[in-house]
Amino acid sequence: MSRTRNRASPQIAEQQLPVDSPFARSLRRFLRHRVAVVGSLIVLILVLIALTAPLLTPYDPVKANLREIDSPPNGRHIFGTDQVGRDVLTRVVYGARVSMSVGIVAVTLTTIIGVIIGGLGGYLGGRTDDLLMRFTELVMMFPTFILMITLATVLEPSIFTLMLVIGLFNWPGLARLVRGQVLSLRETEFVTAARTVGATDWRIMWVHIFPHVVGPVVVSMTLGTAGAILAEAGLSYLGLGVQAPVPSWGGMVSRAANFTALAIFPWQWLPPGMAITLAVLAINFMGDGLRDALDVRSRHGGI
């Protein structure tokens, strides 16, 4: 009787061992990517700064103070003041709201369009796929930034225009990525089995295919956010983005783009320029870490 118990105990112990989920393996791989972890912390800090901007500074980001025009960094104004006496640090902090919100909303719009077009084209195939891909290639034929400038010129410049313009023209790459993933998944055995037992197309797409596409889509969203922040800065620099006096990193650099400011008042353009650089680098580092962590090929190569 005791021998039977001894033989059964290893089997019971094996059944009680915790299952190592794909999420746990991906999380471990991401945490080993130190640069990505640092980038994620920086992004988190920037988001918190954007959310708590009124609590971080006592100054008004849009109210002019003619008594302190072009003041250098000092005890009252750590980053100095701009051409009309506004605190530069305050405007950088509030500018994070514009850049982060534009990046997140624009990429969300891009993702919705790209996933719908790519998913439908890849799953339905045939003439639907041909029509959607020809439309995608038509959009890709034109320089994205030129299209954004054109639409931003026609529409009234505002933060909502920025979100719309950036979101509407950056989806073709994601659509092609999703289409390729769906094309490779729709002929797999588990999708064929689901179709055989009578699963609807909607259930197959949502339950059996979409979970396998989430990883590449998340990575694309992360890297696309950095591109959206750069696009916002570029359009604001050209005067087609957020209009003064609303603070924006690109707008701050634009208003300091003259010889006097560049040579004599570097504190007016260095902080927003460094903020753009830091945000883009941090998001790209985070995206690289997510790409390595969610790479399907690495799931079979150890932990």
C-alpha positions in Angstrom: 0.0 0.0 0.0 2.8 2.4 0.9 4.6 1.6 -2.4 1.5 2.6 -4.3 1.4 5.9 -2.5 5.0 6.5 -3.2 4.6 5.8 -6.8 1.5 8.1 -7.1 3.1 11.0 -5.1 5.4 12.2 -7.9 2.5 12.3 -10.3 0.4 14.3 -7.9 3.3 16.6 -7.3 3.8 17.2 -11.0 0.1 18.0 -11.3 0.3 20.6 -8.5 3.3 22.4 -10.0 2.3 25.9 -11.2 1.9 26.3 -14.9 4.3 28.7 -16.5 2.0 30.9 -18.6 3.0 32.7 -21.8 2.4 36.0 -20.0 4.8 35.1 -17.2 7.5 34.1 -19.7 7.0 37.3 -21.7 7.1 39.4 -18.5 10.4 37.7 -17.4 12.0 38.4 -20.8 10.8 42.0 -20.7 12.2 42.6 -17.2 15.6 41.2 -18.3 15.7 43.9 -21.0 17.1 46.6 -18.7 17.0 49.4 -21.2 13.3 48.7 -21.9 12.5 48.7 -18.2 14.2 52.1 -17.8 12.3 53.4 -20.9 9.0 52.1 -19.4 9.8 53.9 -16.1 10.5 57.2 -18.0 7.3 56.8 -20.0 5.3 56.2 -16.8 6.9 59.3 -15.2 6.0 61.4 -18.3 2.4 60.2 -18.1 2.2 61.0 -14.4 3.7 64.5 -15.1 1.0 65.0 -17.7 -1.8 63.9 -15.4 -0.6 65.9 -12.4 0.7 69.0 -14.1 -1.3 71.6 -12.1 0.1 70.1 -8.9 3.8 70.3 -10.0 4.1 74.0 -10.7 2.5 77.1 -9.2 2.8 79.1 -12.5 0.2 79.6 -15.2 1.4 78.1 -18.5 -0.3 80.7 -20.7 -0.2 83.9 -18.6 2.5 86.4 -19.6 4.6 88.2 -17.1 6.2 91.2 -18.8 8.5 91.9 -15.8 10.5 88.7 -16.3 10.9 88.5 -20.1 13.8 86.3 -21.2 15.0 85.7 -17.6 17.8 83.1 -17.3 17.4 80.1 -15.0 17.2 81.2 -11.4 15.7 80.3 -8.0 12.2 81.2 -9.1 12.3 79.8 -12.6 14.5 76.7 -12.8 14.4 76.7 -16.7 14.1 80.5 -17.0 11.3 82.3 -18.8 10.3 82.8 -22.5 9.8 85.8 -24.7 6.7 87.0 -22.7 7.8 86.0 -19.3 6.1 82.6 -19.0 7.9 79.9 -16.9 9.6 77.5 -19.3 9.5 74.5 -16.9 5.7 75.0 -16.5 5.2 75.0 -20.2 7.3 71.9 -20.6 5.3 70.1 -18.0 2.0 71.2 -19.6 3.4 70.4 -23.0 3.7 66.8 -21.9 -0.1 66.7 -21.8 -0.4 67.7 -25.5 2.4 65.3 -26.8 1.3 62.3 -24.8 -2.4 62.7 -25.5 -1.8 63.2 -29.2 0.5 60.2 -29.3 -2.0 57.9 -27.5 -5.2 59.0 -29.2 -3.6 59.1 -32.7 -2.1 55.7 -32.3 -5.4 54.3 -31.0 -7.1 55.6 -34.2 -4.3 54.2 -36.3 -4.6 50.8 -34.7 -8.4 50.6 -35.1 -8.2 51.4 -38.8 -5.2 49.1 -39.4 -6.5 46.1 -37.5 -9.9 46.4 -39.3 -8.6 46.7 -42.8 -5.7 44.2 -42.3 -7.9 41.7 -40.5 -10.7 41.8 -43.0 -8.4 41.6 -45.9 -6.4 38.7 -44.5 -9.4 36.6 -43.3 -11.8 37.2 -46.2 -9.2 37.2 -49.0 -10.3 37.2 -52.6 -11.7 40.4 -54.1 -12.1 42.0 -50.6 -8.5 41.6 -49.9 -7.5 42.9 -53.3 -9.6 46.0 -52.9 -8.4 46.8 -49.4 -4.8 46.2 -50.2 -5.0 48.4 -53.3 -6.5 51.1 -51.2 -3.7 50.6 -48.6 -1.0 50.9 -51.3 -2.7 54.0 -52.7 -2.4 55.7 -49.3 1.2 54.5 -49.0 2.1 56.0 -52.4 2.0 59.6 -51.0 4.5 60.9 -48.5 2.8 60.7 -45.1 4.1 63.9 -43.7 3.1 65.9 -46.8 -0.5 64.5 -46.5 -0.6 65.5 -42.9 0.6 69.0 -43.7 -2.0 69.3 -46.4 -4.9 68.2 -44.2 -3.7 70.3 -41.3 -3.6 73.3 -43.5 -7.2 72.8 -44.7 -8.6 72.1 -41.2 -8.4 74.5 -38.3 -5.2 73.9 -36.3 -6.0 72.4 -32.9 -5.1 69.4 -30.8 -8.0 67.5 -32.2 -6.9 68.2 -35.7 -3.5 66.8 -34.8 -5.0 63.6 -33.4 -7.1 63.2 -36.5 -4.4 64.0 -39.0 -1.7 61.8 -37.5 -4.1 58.9 -36.9 -5.6 58.9 -40.4 -2.3 58.5 -42.3 -0.2 56.1 -40.3 -2.2 52.9 -40.5 -1.1 51.2 -43.8 2.0 49.6 -42.3 0.0 48.1 -39.4 -2.7 47.0 -41.9 -0.1 45.0 -43.9 1.4 43.6 -40.7 -2.0 42.4 -39.5 -3.0 41.0 -42.9 0.2 38.9 -43.0 -0.4 37.5 -39.5 -4.0 36.7 -40.3 -3.1 35.0 -43.6 -0.7 32.7 -41.9 -3.2 31.9 -39.1 -6.4 31.3 -41.0 -5.1 28.0 -42.5 -3.8 26.6 -39.2 -5.3 23.4 -37.8 -7.0 25.0 -34.8 -8.8 27.5 -37.1 -9.8 24.7 -39.5 -11.1 22.7 -36.6 -13.1 25.6 -35.2 -14.6 26.2 -38.7 -15.5 22.5 -38.9 -17.5 22.5 -35.7 -19.5 25.4 -36.9 -17.8 28.4 -35.3 -18.9 31.7 -36.8 -16.4 34.0 -38.6 -16.7 36.5 -35.8 -15.8 33.9 -33.1 -12.9 32.6 -35.2 -11.5 36.1 -35.6 -12.0 37.1 -32.0 -11.2 33.9 -30.1 -8.8 32.0 -32.3 -6.9 34.6 -34.5 -6.9 37.9 -32.7 -5.0 36.7 -29.5 -2.1 35.6 -31.8 -2.0 39.1 -33.4 -2.0 41.1 -30.2 1.7 40.9 -29.7 2.8 42.5 -33.0 0.0 45.1 -32.7 1.1 46.1 -29.2 4.7 46.6 -30.4 3.5 48.6 -33.4 1.3 50.8 -31.2 4.3 51.5 -28.9 6.6 52.4 -31.7 3.9 54.3 -33.4 3.4 56.5 -30.3 6.9 57.7 -30.6 6.3 58.5 -34.3 3.1 60.4 -33.4 4.9 62.5 -30.9 7.6 63.4 -33.5 4.8 64.2 -36.0 3.1 66.5 -33.5 6.3 68.3 -32.8 7.0 68.7 -36.5 3.5 70.0 -37.3 3.5 72.3 -34.3 7.0 73.6 -35.3 5.5 74.5 -38.7 2.6 76.3 -37.0 0.0 73.7 -38.1 -0.4 72.1 -34.7 -1.5 73.4 -31.3 -1.7 77.2 -31.5 -0.3 79.7 -29.0 -0.6 80.3 -26.2 -1.3 76.6 -25.5 2.0 74.9 -24.6 3.4 72.2 -26.8 6.9 70.9 -27.1 7.1 71.5 -30.9 5.5 74.9 -30.6 8.1 76.0 -27.9 10.9 74.9 -30.1 9.3 76.8 -33.1 9.0 80.0 -31.2 12.6 79.9 -30.2 13.8 79.2 -33.8 15.6 82.4 -34.4 19.3 83.4 -34.1 18.8 85.4 -31.0 17.1 82.7 -29.1 19.4 79.9 -30.4 22.5 81.9 -29.4 21.5 83.9 -26.3 18.4 82.2 -24.8 19.2 78.4 -25.1 16.9 77.7 -22.1 13.9 78.5 -24.2 14.5 75.6 -26.7 16.7 73.1 -25.0 14.2 71.8 -22.4 11.4 71.1 -24.9 13.9 69.7 -27.4 15.3 67.4 -24.7 11.8 66.4 -23.6 10.9 65.3 -27.2 14.2 63.4 -27.4 13.7 61.7 -24.0 10.1 60.7 -24.7 10.8 59.3 -28.2 13.9 57.3 -27.0 12.1 55.9 -24.0 9.1 54.8 -26.0 11.4 53.2 -28.6 13.3 51.4 -25.9 10.1 50.1 -24.4 8.9 49.0 -27.9 12.2 47.1 -28.4 11.7 45.3 -25.1 8.1 44.4 -25.9 9.1 43.1 -29.4 11.7 40.8 -27.8 9.3 39.7 -25.0 6.4 39.0 -27.3 8.4 37.3 -30.1 6.7 34.0 -30.8 9.9 32.4 -32.0 11.6 33.1 -28.6 8.9 31.3 -26.7 10.5 27.9 -27.5 14.1 29.0 -26.8 14.2 29.1 -23.1 13.1 31.5 -20.5 
